[in-house]
Coordinates of C-alpha atoms in Angstrom, one line a residue:
M235 CA 0.0 0.1 0.0
T236 CA 1.1 3.5 -0.6
A237 CA 0.5 7.0 0.4
V238 CA -2.0 8.9 -2.2
D239 CA 1.1 11.1 -3.0
G240 CA 3.0 8.1 -4.1
S241 CA 5.4 8.5 -1.2
R242 CA 7.0 5.5 1.3
D243 CA 8.3 7.6 4.1
T244 CA 8.0 6.8 7.7
R245 CA 5.0 9.1 8.5
V246 CA 1.8 7.5 8.5
P247 CA -0.7 8.9 6.1
H248 CA -4.4 9.8 6.5
W249 CA -5.2 7.6 3.2
V250 CA -3.6 4.9 1.6
R251 CA -4.2 3.6 -1.9
C252 CA -4.8 -0.3 -2.2
E253 CA -2.0 -1.7 -4.7
G254 CA -4.8 -4.4 -5.7
C255 CA -7.8 -2.4 -6.8
A256 CA -6.2 1.1 -6.6
G257 CA -9.2 2.2 -4.3
L258 CA -8.5 4.7 -1.4
L259 CA -8.5 3.6 2.1
Y260 CA -8.6 5.5 5.5
A261 CA -5.6 4.3 6.9
K262 CA -6.6 4.0 10.4
R263 CA -9.7 1.4 9.3
F264 CA -7.1 -0.2 7.1
V265 CA -5.0 -1.0 10.1
R266 CA -7.9 -2.1 11.9
M267 CA -8.7 -4.6 9.0
L268 CA -5.4 -5.9 9.6
K269 CA -4.2 -4.3 6.2
V270 CA -6.8 -6.2 4.2
C271 CA -8.5 -4.2 1.7
P272 CA -12.3 -4.2 2.4
E273 CA -12.9 -3.7 -1.5
C274 CA -10.8 -6.2 -3.3
A275 CA -9.6 -8.3 -0.2
R276 CA -5.9 -7.8 -1.3
H277 CA -3.9 -8.9 1.8
G278 CA -1.2 -6.0 2.3
R279 CA 2.1 -6.9 3.6
L280 CA 2.6 -6.8 7.3
T281 CA 6.0 -6.2 9.2
A282 CA 7.2 -9.0 11.5
P283 CA 6.4 -6.8 14.6
E284 CA 2.7 -6.3 13.2
R285 CA 2.5 -10.1 12.3
L286 CA 3.3 -11.2 16.0
D287 CA 0.6 -8.3 17.3
Q288 CA -1.8 -9.8 14.9
L289 CA -1.4 -13.6 15.8
L290 CA -0.3 -13.5 19.7
D291 CA -2.5 -13.0 22.7
P292 CA -1.8 -9.4 23.9
G293 CA 1.1 -9.4 26.5
S294 CA 2.2 -12.9 25.7
A295 CA 5.4 -12.6 23.3
E296 CA 8.8 -13.0 24.8
L297 CA 11.5 -12.2 22.2
I298 CA 14.0 -15.1 21.3
L299 CA 17.6 -14.1 20.3
G300 CA 19.7 -15.4 17.9
G301 CA 23.4 -16.3 18.5
R302 CA 26.3 -14.3 16.9
T303 CA 27.0 -15.0 13.2
L304 CA 29.5 -14.0 10.5
H305 CA 28.9 -10.0 9.5
D306 CA 30.3 -10.1 6.1
P307 CA 31.9 -13.4 5.5
L308 CA 32.8 -12.5 1.7
E309 CA 33.8 -8.7 2.0
F310 CA 31.1 -8.6 -0.6
V311 CA 31.0 -5.5 -2.8
D312 CA 28.3 -4.7 -5.7
S313 CA 27.2 -1.0 -6.1
R314 CA 27.4 -0.8 -2.3
P315 CA 29.4 -2.6 0.4
Y316 CA 27.3 -5.3 2.1
P317 CA 27.7 -3.8 5.7
D318 CA 26.3 -0.4 4.4
R319 CA 23.2 -2.2 3.2
L320 CA 22.8 -4.1 6.3
R321 CA 23.2 -0.9 8.4
D322 CA 20.7 0.7 6.3
A323 CA 18.4 -1.9 6.5
R324 CA 18.5 -2.1 10.2
A325 CA 18.1 1.7 10.2
D326 CA 14.7 1.6 8.1
T327 CA 13.3 -1.3 9.8
G328 CA 14.4 -0.9 13.3
L329 CA 15.3 -4.6 13.2
S330 CA 18.5 -6.5 13.4
E331 CA 17.8 -9.0 10.9
A332 CA 15.1 -10.4 8.6
V333 CA 13.4 -12.5 10.7
V334 CA 12.1 -11.9 14.6
C335 CA 11.4 -15.0 16.8
A336 CA 9.3 -15.0 20.2
S337 CA 7.4 -17.4 22.3
G338 CA 3.8 -16.7 23.1
L339 CA -0.2 -18.0 23.1
I340 CA -2.6 -18.1 20.6
E341 CA -5.8 -18.1 22.0
G342 CA -4.3 -19.4 25.3
L343 CA -1.9 -22.1 23.4
P344 CA 1.7 -22.0 23.6
V345 CA 3.6 -21.8 20.7
V346 CA 6.9 -20.5 19.1
V347 CA 6.8 -18.1 16.2
A348 CA 9.4 -16.9 13.6
A349 CA 7.9 -14.1 11.6
M350 CA 10.3 -12.9 8.5
D351 CA 10.1 -9.2 7.4
F352 CA 10.3 -8.6 3.7
R353 CA 11.6 -5.2 4.1
F354 CA 14.8 -6.1 5.6
L355 CA 16.7 -7.0 2.1
G356 CA 13.7 -8.7 0.5
G357 CA 13.5 -11.2 3.6
S358 CA 16.6 -13.0 2.5
L359 CA 17.9 -15.8 4.2
G360 CA 21.4 -15.3 5.2
C361 CA 23.7 -16.9 8.1
A362 CA 21.6 -14.8 10.8
V363 CA 18.3 -15.9 9.6
G364 CA 19.3 -19.5 9.6
D365 CA 20.5 -19.2 13.0
M366 CA 17.6 -17.4 14.1
I367 CA 15.3 -20.0 12.8
T368 CA 17.6 -22.7 14.1
E369 CA 17.4 -21.0 17.5
A370 CA 13.5 -21.2 17.3
V371 CA 13.5 -24.9 16.8
A372 CA 15.9 -25.3 19.4
T373 CA 13.4 -23.4 22.0
S374 CA 10.4 -25.3 20.5
L375 CA 12.2 -28.4 21.2
S376 CA 13.5 -27.7 24.6
R377 CA 9.7 -26.7 25.5
R378 CA 8.3 -29.2 23.5
I379 CA 5.5 -26.7 22.1
P380 CA 4.5 -26.1 18.4
L381 CA 6.6 -24.1 15.7
L382 CA 5.0 -21.5 13.7
V383 CA 7.0 -19.9 10.8
V384 CA 5.8 -16.9 8.7
T385 CA 7.4 -16.7 5.6
A386 CA 8.1 -13.6 3.2
S387 CA 11.3 -13.7 1.3
G388 CA 13.1 -13.5 -2.1
G389 CA 15.3 -16.3 -1.4
A390 CA 19.1 -16.8 -0.2
R391 CA 21.1 -13.7 0.4
M392 CA 23.6 -13.3 -2.4
Q393 CA 25.9 -11.1 -0.5
E394 CA 26.7 -14.3 1.7
G395 CA 27.3 -16.5 -1.2
V396 CA 27.5 -20.4 -0.8
L397 CA 27.3 -19.8 3.1
S398 CA 23.6 -18.8 2.6
L399 CA 22.9 -21.8 0.6
M400 CA 24.0 -23.6 3.5
Q401 CA 21.3 -22.2 5.8
M402 CA 18.7 -24.2 3.6
A403 CA 20.3 -27.3 4.9
K404 CA 20.7 -26.1 8.2
T405 CA 17.1 -25.2 8.7
A406 CA 16.0 -28.4 7.2
Q407 CA 18.1 -30.5 9.6
A408 CA 16.4 -28.5 12.6
F409 CA 12.9 -29.3 11.3
A410 CA 14.1 -32.8 11.0
A411 CA 14.5 -32.7 14.8
L412 CA 11.3 -31.7 15.5
D413 CA 9.9 -34.2 13.3
E414 CA 11.8 -36.7 15.3
A415 CA 10.6 -35.3 18.6
G416 CA 6.8 -35.5 17.2
I417 CA 6.3 -31.6 17.7
L418 CA 3.8 -29.9 15.5
T419 CA 5.4 -27.6 13.0
I420 CA 3.0 -24.9 11.0
S421 CA 4.2 -22.6 8.2
L422 CA 2.4 -19.3 7.1
I423 CA 3.0 -18.8 3.5
T424 CA 2.8 -14.9 3.0
D425 CA 3.7 -12.9 -0.2
P426 CA 6.3 -13.4 -1.5
T427 CA 7.8 -16.6 -0.7
Y428 CA 10.6 -17.7 -3.1
G429 CA 14.0 -19.6 -3.6
G430 CA 15.9 -20.9 -0.8
V431 CA 13.1 -20.2 2.0
A432 CA 10.5 -21.9 -0.3
A433 CA 12.8 -25.0 -0.9
S434 CA 13.6 -25.5 2.9
F435 CA 11.8 -24.6 6.1
A436 CA 8.7 -23.1 4.7
T437 CA 7.6 -26.3 2.9
L438 CA 8.6 -28.9 5.5
A439 CA 6.0 -27.9 8.0
D440 CA 3.2 -30.8 8.9
V441 CA 0.5 -27.9 7.8
I442 CA 1.1 -25.2 5.5
F443 CA -1.4 -22.2 5.2
A444 CA -1.0 -19.5 2.7
E445 CA -2.6 -16.0 2.8
P446 CA -5.3 -15.2 -0.2
G447 CA -3.1 -14.2 -3.2
A448 CA 0.3 -15.1 -1.4
R449 CA 3.0 -16.3 -4.1
M450 CA 5.5 -19.0 -3.7
G451 CA 8.0 -20.9 -5.6
F452 CA 11.5 -22.0 -6.4
A453 CA 12.1 -19.9 -9.4
G454 CA 10.1 -16.4 -10.1
P455 CA 7.7 -16.0 -12.8
R456 CA 10.1 -13.6 -14.4
V457 CA 13.3 -16.0 -14.3
I458 CA 10.8 -18.9 -15.8
E459 CA 9.3 -16.9 -18.3
Q460 CA 13.0 -15.7 -19.4
T461 CA 14.5 -19.2 -19.2
T462 CA 12.0 -21.2 -20.9
G463 CA 10.2 -18.7 -23.2
E464 CA 6.8 -19.5 -22.0
T465 CA 3.9 -17.3 -21.1
L466 CA 2.6 -18.3 -17.6
P467 CA -1.0 -18.5 -16.9
E468 CA -2.9 -16.1 -14.8
G469 CA -2.5 -16.4 -11.0
F470 CA 0.2 -19.0 -11.5
Q471 CA 2.0 -19.9 -8.1
T472 CA -0.5 -18.1 -6.0
A473 CA -2.0 -19.6 -3.2
E474 CA -5.3 -20.5 -4.9
F475 CA -3.1 -22.0 -7.6
L476 CA -0.9 -24.1 -5.1
L477 CA -3.9 -25.1 -3.1
R478 CA -5.3 -26.8 -6.7
H479 CA -1.8 -28.4 -7.2
G480 CA -1.6 -30.0 -3.6
M481 CA 1.0 -27.7 -2.2
V482 CA -0.6 -26.4 0.6
D483 CA -3.2 -27.5 3.1
D484 CA -5.5 -24.2 3.0
V485 CA -5.9 -20.7 2.1
V486 CA -6.9 -18.9 5.1
P487 CA -7.6 -15.1 5.2
R488 CA -5.8 -13.1 7.7
A489 CA -8.9 -12.4 10.0
A490 CA -9.2 -16.4 10.2
L491 CA -5.8 -17.1 11.0
R492 CA -5.9 -17.3 14.9
P493 CA -8.8 -19.6 15.3
A494 CA -7.6 -22.0 12.2
L495 CA -4.0 -21.9 14.0
A496 CA -5.7 -22.6 17.5
R497 CA -7.4 -25.5 16.1
L498 CA -4.2 -27.3 15.2
L499 CA -2.2 -26.0 18.3
S500 CA -4.7 -28.1 20.6
L501 CA -3.9 -31.1 19.1
R502 CA -0.7 -31.6 21.5
R503 CA -0.1 -35.0 22.4
S504 CA -0.4 -34.4 25.8
E505 CA -4.0 -33.2 25.8
R506 CA -5.1 -36.9 24.5
S507 CA -7.4 -38.5 27.3
M508 CA -9.4 -41.4 27.3
P509 CA -13.2 -40.6 26.3
A510 CA -16.0 -41.2 28.8
D511 CA -18.2 -44.2 28.7
T512 CA -20.8 -43.4 26.2
G513 CA -23.5 -45.0 28.2
A514 CA -25.3 -45.6 24.9
G515 CA -25.8 -49.5 25.1
E516 CA -24.5 -51.7 22.6
A517 CA -22.7 -49.3 20.5
V518 CA -21.4 -51.9 17.9
F519 CA -23.0 -55.3 16.9
R520 CA -20.7 -58.3 17.2
T521 CA -22.8 -61.1 16.2
A522 CA -24.7 -61.8 12.8
E523 CA -27.5 -62.7 14.9
Q524 CA -28.1 -59.3 16.2
L525 CA -28.8 -57.8 12.8
T526 CA -31.8 -57.6 10.9
E527 CA -30.3 -58.3 7.3
R528 CA -31.8 -57.4 4.0
G529 CA -31.3 -59.3 0.6
P530 CA -27.8 -58.9 -1.0
W531 CA -29.2 -56.8 -3.7
E532 CA -31.0 -54.6 -2.0
T533 CA -28.2 -54.0 0.6
V534 CA -26.1 -53.2 -2.5
R535 CA -28.6 -50.4 -3.5
L536 CA -28.9 -49.0 -0.1
A537 CA -25.1 -49.0 0.2
R538 CA -25.1 -47.0 -3.2
H539 CA -28.1 -44.7 -2.2
P540 CA -27.1 -41.1 -3.3
D541 CA -28.7 -39.9 -0.2
R542 CA -26.6 -41.7 2.3
P543 CA -24.4 -39.6 4.8
T544 CA -21.0 -38.6 3.1
T545 CA -18.0 -38.2 5.1
P546 CA -18.5 -34.3 5.1
D547 CA -21.9 -35.1 6.6
Y548 CA -20.5 -37.3 9.6
I549 CA -17.9 -34.6 10.2
R550 CA -20.4 -32.0 10.6
H551 CA -22.4 -34.2 13.4
V552 CA -19.5 -36.1 15.0
V553 CA -16.2 -34.2 15.0
D554 CA -15.4 -30.8 16.7
D555 CA -13.0 -28.4 15.5
F556 CA -12.4 -30.0 12.4
Q557 CA -9.6 -28.5 10.3
E558 CA -9.4 -29.9 6.7
L559 CA -6.1 -30.3 5.1
H560 CA -5.6 -30.6 1.4
G561 CA -3.3 -31.7 -1.0
D562 CA -0.4 -34.6 -1.8
R563 CA 2.6 -31.8 -1.9
L564 CA 3.3 -33.4 -5.0
A565 CA 0.8 -32.2 -7.7
E566 CA -2.7 -32.6 -6.8
D567 CA -5.5 -32.3 -4.2
C568 CA -7.9 -35.0 -5.1
P569 CA -11.6 -34.1 -4.4
A570 CA -12.7 -38.0 -3.7
I571 CA -10.5 -38.2 -0.6
V572 CA -11.5 -35.6 2.5
G573 CA -9.2 -35.5 5.7
G574 CA -8.1 -33.4 8.5
T575 CA -7.8 -33.0 12.1
G576 CA -10.6 -32.5 15.0
L577 CA -12.1 -34.0 18.0
V578 CA -14.3 -37.2 18.6
A579 CA -15.3 -37.7 22.3
G580 CA -12.8 -35.0 23.2
I581 CA -10.0 -36.9 21.9
P582 CA -7.8 -35.5 18.8
V583 CA -7.8 -37.4 15.8
M584 CA -6.7 -37.5 11.9
L585 CA -10.1 -38.5 10.0
I586 CA -9.7 -39.4 6.4
G587 CA -12.4 -40.4 4.1
H588 CA -13.9 -41.0 0.7
H589 CA -16.3 -38.2 -0.5
K590 CA -18.8 -39.3 -3.1
G591 CA -20.1 -35.8 -3.6
G592 CA -23.8 -36.7 -2.4
P593 CA -27.1 -36.2 -4.3
D594 CA -26.1 -33.3 -6.5
L595 CA -24.9 -35.0 -9.8
T596 CA -22.8 -31.9 -10.6
E597 CA -20.8 -32.6 -7.1
R598 CA -20.4 -35.9 -7.7
R599 CA -18.9 -35.7 -10.4
R600 CA -16.5 -33.1 -9.3
R601 CA -15.8 -35.6 -6.7
R602 CA -15.3 -38.3 -9.1
F603 CA -17.8 -40.4 -7.5
G604 CA -15.5 -41.1 -4.6
M605 CA -12.9 -42.8 -6.7
A606 CA -9.7 -41.4 -5.4
T607 CA -6.6 -40.9 -7.9
P608 CA -3.2 -41.7 -6.7
A609 CA -3.1 -38.1 -5.4
G610 CA -6.0 -38.9 -3.1
Y611 CA -4.2 -41.8 -1.4
R612 CA -0.9 -39.9 -1.2
K613 CA -2.8 -37.1 0.2
A614 CA -4.0 -39.7 2.8
A615 CA -0.6 -41.2 3.7
R616 CA 0.6 -37.5 4.1
L617 CA -2.0 -37.3 6.9
M618 CA -1.3 -40.6 8.3
R619 CA 2.3 -40.1 8.6
M620 CA 1.4 -36.9 10.5
A621 CA -0.9 -38.8 12.8
A622 CA 1.8 -41.2 13.7
K623 CA 4.3 -38.1 14.4
L624 CA 1.6 -36.4 16.7
G625 CA 0.5 -39.7 18.3
L626 CA -3.2 -39.0 16.7
P627 CA -5.6 -42.1 16.2
V628 CA -6.6 -42.5 12.6
I629 CA -10.2 -42.7 11.7
T630 CA -11.1 -43.6 7.9
L631 CA -14.6 -43.5 6.6
I632 CA -14.8 -45.4 3.3
D633 CA -17.3 -45.1 0.5
T634 CA -16.1 -45.8 -2.7
P635 CA -16.9 -47.8 -5.9
G636 CA -13.1 -48.3 -6.1
A637 CA -10.0 -46.5 -7.1
N638 CA -10.1 -44.2 -10.1
P639 CA -9.5 -46.4 -13.2
G640 CA -8.8 -43.4 -15.5
P641 CA -5.4 -43.5 -17.9
D642 CA -4.5 -40.4 -15.9
A643 CA -4.7 -42.4 -12.7
E644 CA -2.7 -45.2 -14.3
R645 CA 0.1 -42.7 -15.4
A646 CA 0.4 -41.3 -12.0
G647 CA 0.9 -44.9 -10.5
Q648 CA -2.5 -45.7 -9.1
A649 CA -1.1 -49.5 -8.1
V650 CA 1.9 -48.1 -6.4
A651 CA -0.2 -45.4 -4.5
I652 CA -2.5 -48.1 -3.1
A653 CA 0.5 -50.6 -2.4
E654 CA 2.4 -47.8 -0.3
N655 CA -1.0 -47.2 1.9
L656 CA -1.0 -50.9 2.7
R657 CA 2.3 -51.2 4.0
L658 CA 2.1 -47.7 5.5
M659 CA -1.0 -48.5 7.6
A660 CA 0.6 -52.0 8.7
R661 CA 3.1 -50.4 10.5
L662 CA 1.5 -47.2 11.7
P663 CA 1.9 -46.8 15.3
V664 CA -1.5 -45.2 16.5
P665 CA -4.9 -46.8 16.7
I666 CA -6.5 -46.8 13.3
I667 CA -10.3 -47.2 13.0
A668 CA -12.1 -48.1 9.7
V669 CA -15.5 -47.5 8.8
L670 CA -17.1 -48.6 5.9
I671 CA -19.9 -46.1 5.5
G672 CA -21.3 -47.2 2.3
E673 CA -19.8 -48.8 -0.4
G674 CA -16.4 -50.6 0.0
G675 CA -14.9 -51.3 -3.5
S676 CA -12.0 -53.7 -3.9
G677 CA -8.4 -52.2 -3.6
G678 CA -10.0 -48.7 -3.4
A679 CA -11.5 -49.4 0.1
L680 CA -8.8 -51.4 1.3
A681 CA -6.1 -48.7 0.8
L682 CA -7.9 -46.9 3.9
A683 CA -9.0 -50.1 5.7
V684 CA -5.6 -51.5 7.0
A685 CA -7.1 -51.0 10.8
D686 CA -6.9 -52.4 14.0
R687 CA -10.9 -52.2 14.1
V688 CA -13.0 -52.5 11.0
L689 CA -16.5 -51.6 11.3
V690 CA -19.1 -51.6 8.6
S691 CA -22.5 -49.6 8.7
A692 CA -25.5 -52.1 8.7
N693 CA -26.4 -51.4 5.1
G694 CA -22.5 -51.0 3.9
I695 CA -21.0 -53.5 1.7
Y696 CA -17.6 -54.6 0.9
S697 CA -16.3 -56.6 -1.9
V698 CA -13.4 -57.5 -4.0
I699 CA -15.3 -56.6 -7.3
S700 CA -18.5 -54.8 -8.0
P701 CA -21.5 -57.7 -8.5
E702 CA -21.9 -56.2 -12.1
G703 CA -18.3 -56.7 -12.8
C704 CA -18.3 -59.9 -11.3
A705 CA -21.4 -61.0 -13.2
A706 CA -19.7 -59.7 -16.4
I707 CA -16.4 -61.7 -16.2
L708 CA -17.8 -64.9 -14.6
W709 CA -21.2 -65.4 -15.6
K710 CA -20.7 -63.6 -18.8
A711 CA -24.3 -61.6 -18.3
P712 CA -24.4 -58.2 -16.7
E713 CA -27.9 -59.0 -15.7
A714 CA -26.5 -61.6 -13.4
A715 CA -25.3 -59.2 -11.1
T716 CA -28.0 -59.8 -8.4
T717 CA -26.8 -63.5 -8.2
A718 CA -23.1 -62.1 -7.9
A719 CA -24.0 -60.1 -5.1
A720 CA -25.1 -63.2 -3.1
A721 CA -22.0 -65.2 -4.2
L722 CA -19.8 -62.6 -3.3
R723 CA -21.1 -62.3 0.4
V724 CA -21.0 -58.7 0.5
R725 CA -23.0 -57.9 3.4
A726 CA -22.3 -56.9 7.1
G727 CA -23.6 -60.1 8.5
D728 CA -21.6 -62.2 5.5
L729 CA -18.2 -60.1 6.7
L730 CA -19.0 -60.4 10.2
R731 CA -19.1 -64.5 9.6
L732 CA -16.0 -64.2 7.5
G733 CA -14.1 -62.4 10.1
I734 CA -13.4 -59.4 7.9
V735 CA -14.9 -56.9 10.0
D736 CA -15.0 -56.9 13.9
G737 CA -18.6 -55.3 14.3
V738 CA -21.4 -53.4 12.7
V739 CA -22.6 -49.9 13.4
P740 CA -26.3 -50.0 13.6
E741 CA -28.3 -47.5 11.4
P742 CA -31.9 -46.0 11.7
P743 CA -34.6 -48.6 11.0
D744 CA -35.2 -47.5 7.5
G745 CA -31.7 -46.9 6.3
A746 CA -28.9 -44.0 7.1
H747 CA -30.0 -42.0 4.0
L748 CA -33.5 -41.1 5.6
D749 CA -32.2 -39.8 8.8
C750 CA -28.7 -38.7 8.7
A751 CA -28.8 -37.1 12.2
A752 CA -29.6 -40.4 13.7
A753 CA -26.9 -42.3 11.9
A754 CA -24.2 -40.0 12.9
V755 CA -25.3 -40.5 16.6
L756 CA -24.9 -44.3 16.0
L757 CA -21.7 -44.0 14.2
E758 CA -20.3 -41.7 17.0
N759 CA -21.2 -44.0 19.7
A760 CA -19.4 -47.2 17.8
L761 CA -16.3 -44.5 17.3
K762 CA -16.4 -43.7 21.1
A763 CA -16.6 -47.2 22.2
T764 CA -13.6 -48.4 19.9
L765 CA -11.3 -45.4 20.9
Q766 CA -12.1 -46.3 24.3
E767 CA -10.7 -50.0 23.7
L768 CA -7.6 -48.9 21.5
V769 CA -6.5 -45.7 22.9
P770 CA -4.9 -47.5 26.0
W771 CA -2.6 -49.8 23.6
D772 CA 0.9 -49.1 23.1
S773 CA 2.4 -48.7 19.8
R774 CA 3.9 -52.4 19.8
Q775 CA 0.7 -54.0 20.8
L776 CA -1.1 -52.1 17.9
I777 CA 1.3 -53.1 15.2
A778 CA 1.5 -56.8 16.5
Q779 CA -2.1 -57.3 16.8
R780 CA -2.8 -55.6 13.3
R781 CA 0.1 -58.0 11.8
N782 CA -2.1 -60.8 13.2
R783 CA -5.2 -59.8 12.1
F784 CA -4.4 -59.4 8.8
H785 CA -1.8 -62.5 8.7
S786 CA -4.7 -64.7 9.7
F787 CA -6.8 -64.0 6.6
G788 CA -7.0 -67.2 4.4
T789 CA -5.4 -69.5 6.5
E790 CA -7.1 -71.9 9.0
Q791 CA -7.0 -71.5 12.6
P792 CA -6.9 -74.0 15.2
E793 CA -10.6 -73.7 16.2
Q794 CA -11.2 -74.1 12.5
M795 CA -9.2 -77.5 12.3
G796 CA -10.7 -81.0 12.8
P797 CA -8.6 -83.3 15.6
E798 CA -6.5 -84.9 13.0
E799 CA -5.6 -81.6 11.2
R800 CA -4.6 -80.0 14.7
S801 CA -2.2 -83.1 15.6
D802 CA -0.6 -82.6 12.1
S803 CA 0.1 -79.1 12.5

């Protein structure tokens, strides 16, 4: 933002001009609105002190100072000596360097914040900045509280040569220590974030938020166009572009940052406790005799009913303080998989589920009818690894005809993505609860169902192939789908008898599609009861029991053998 006369002096003007829409704004109102234009919503740049004031609870900030670093290691001179540039930057900003670090509180929750300031030599990453980021990490480690980095940088500091390059590795190494310690890291991308900062600590956090319109990349648009000769699309490298391409978890307006950050900060491992006894009777049916079963084909149709509650429907009713997290950090945010953090029965969890899109056909198409691409399974894997780091139970809600069968999915490695999830879930050191809330189609469902407890809704199904596909291949007649549905044993009672599921979640008498709220209460009771069982288990017990569970499928167990077979074994 500039004063109306175009000047950038240190005096506070009465009016400022928005650099987005060129509208005139009353300066005091602009500041009250956190420097967000009320007309076009452009987010103006904040200084590091302003950022700390905006994010931290009043009076809670305690500054963190860095150590002694090399002042001018290369004795660098361009049009001016480097020490002169440093002296002027310090005089103009009142800061010692391009980052300010502090510990404090956000909505009463402890955090360490490292906020960069673009005014100071373009927020460039030099030895002092690298040292201060590392000192913030050390403070986070010693106090075992989350770290938030707020980035604004043009990249590495050229005047410090290859020593500035080494700060990328130095800060990445520091973040690895936080991963090993199980401490939450959050990055807030502000405009601009480029080069060595984008390619190190800015993108290594567990959760990456970006302000609207913020740009991030390794190379800037001008460099890319000059190097490649290509004309870049409108909005390239903006926060919204990055969200679509799976690089950030969410785009969060400045006014919504504190609540969003508080939802994440509340996930600290030490806050996990046992859920209270539900007192809701039998939350999960354990035997087929407890069920009132419909015919196989009727069950298939109910499992696929477009009005059945979706994963977001259940989230709205069952999960408190849900924070959706997006993207596989590689190329895409698959809309068929929804995931994020929240509270179930007061316990912080990571919830991941398929999303078919509900009754609206346009939305169902956008969600690819719940058929996830490799990016969807990689997003799920990323969130499960984050859950393992933070000690959060994982809950998966499964409702899919199967994995996306398109050529783009094959080119992106669909089989590999599914296989990687199966291996990851087999060794995940936290409780995993999988619930088949509708259709459980083949490997696309199994990729979220390697769990300690697998439940199925009363009208849910689980199958190696769709009845129609089975009929076409084995019966050579698609009309034999009803026969195939019975032969495949897809219903809840069949799955209980086969030992594939551990229990059945009751549904309202006429089906979940007719009473979403009642279905959500029944699911919540089942999740509470299952969390109550699994949360006390340590990681070794979880992994061993999970291994034994899946190892036993398809093998004869002693209780299934006759006397002669048992003696031979």
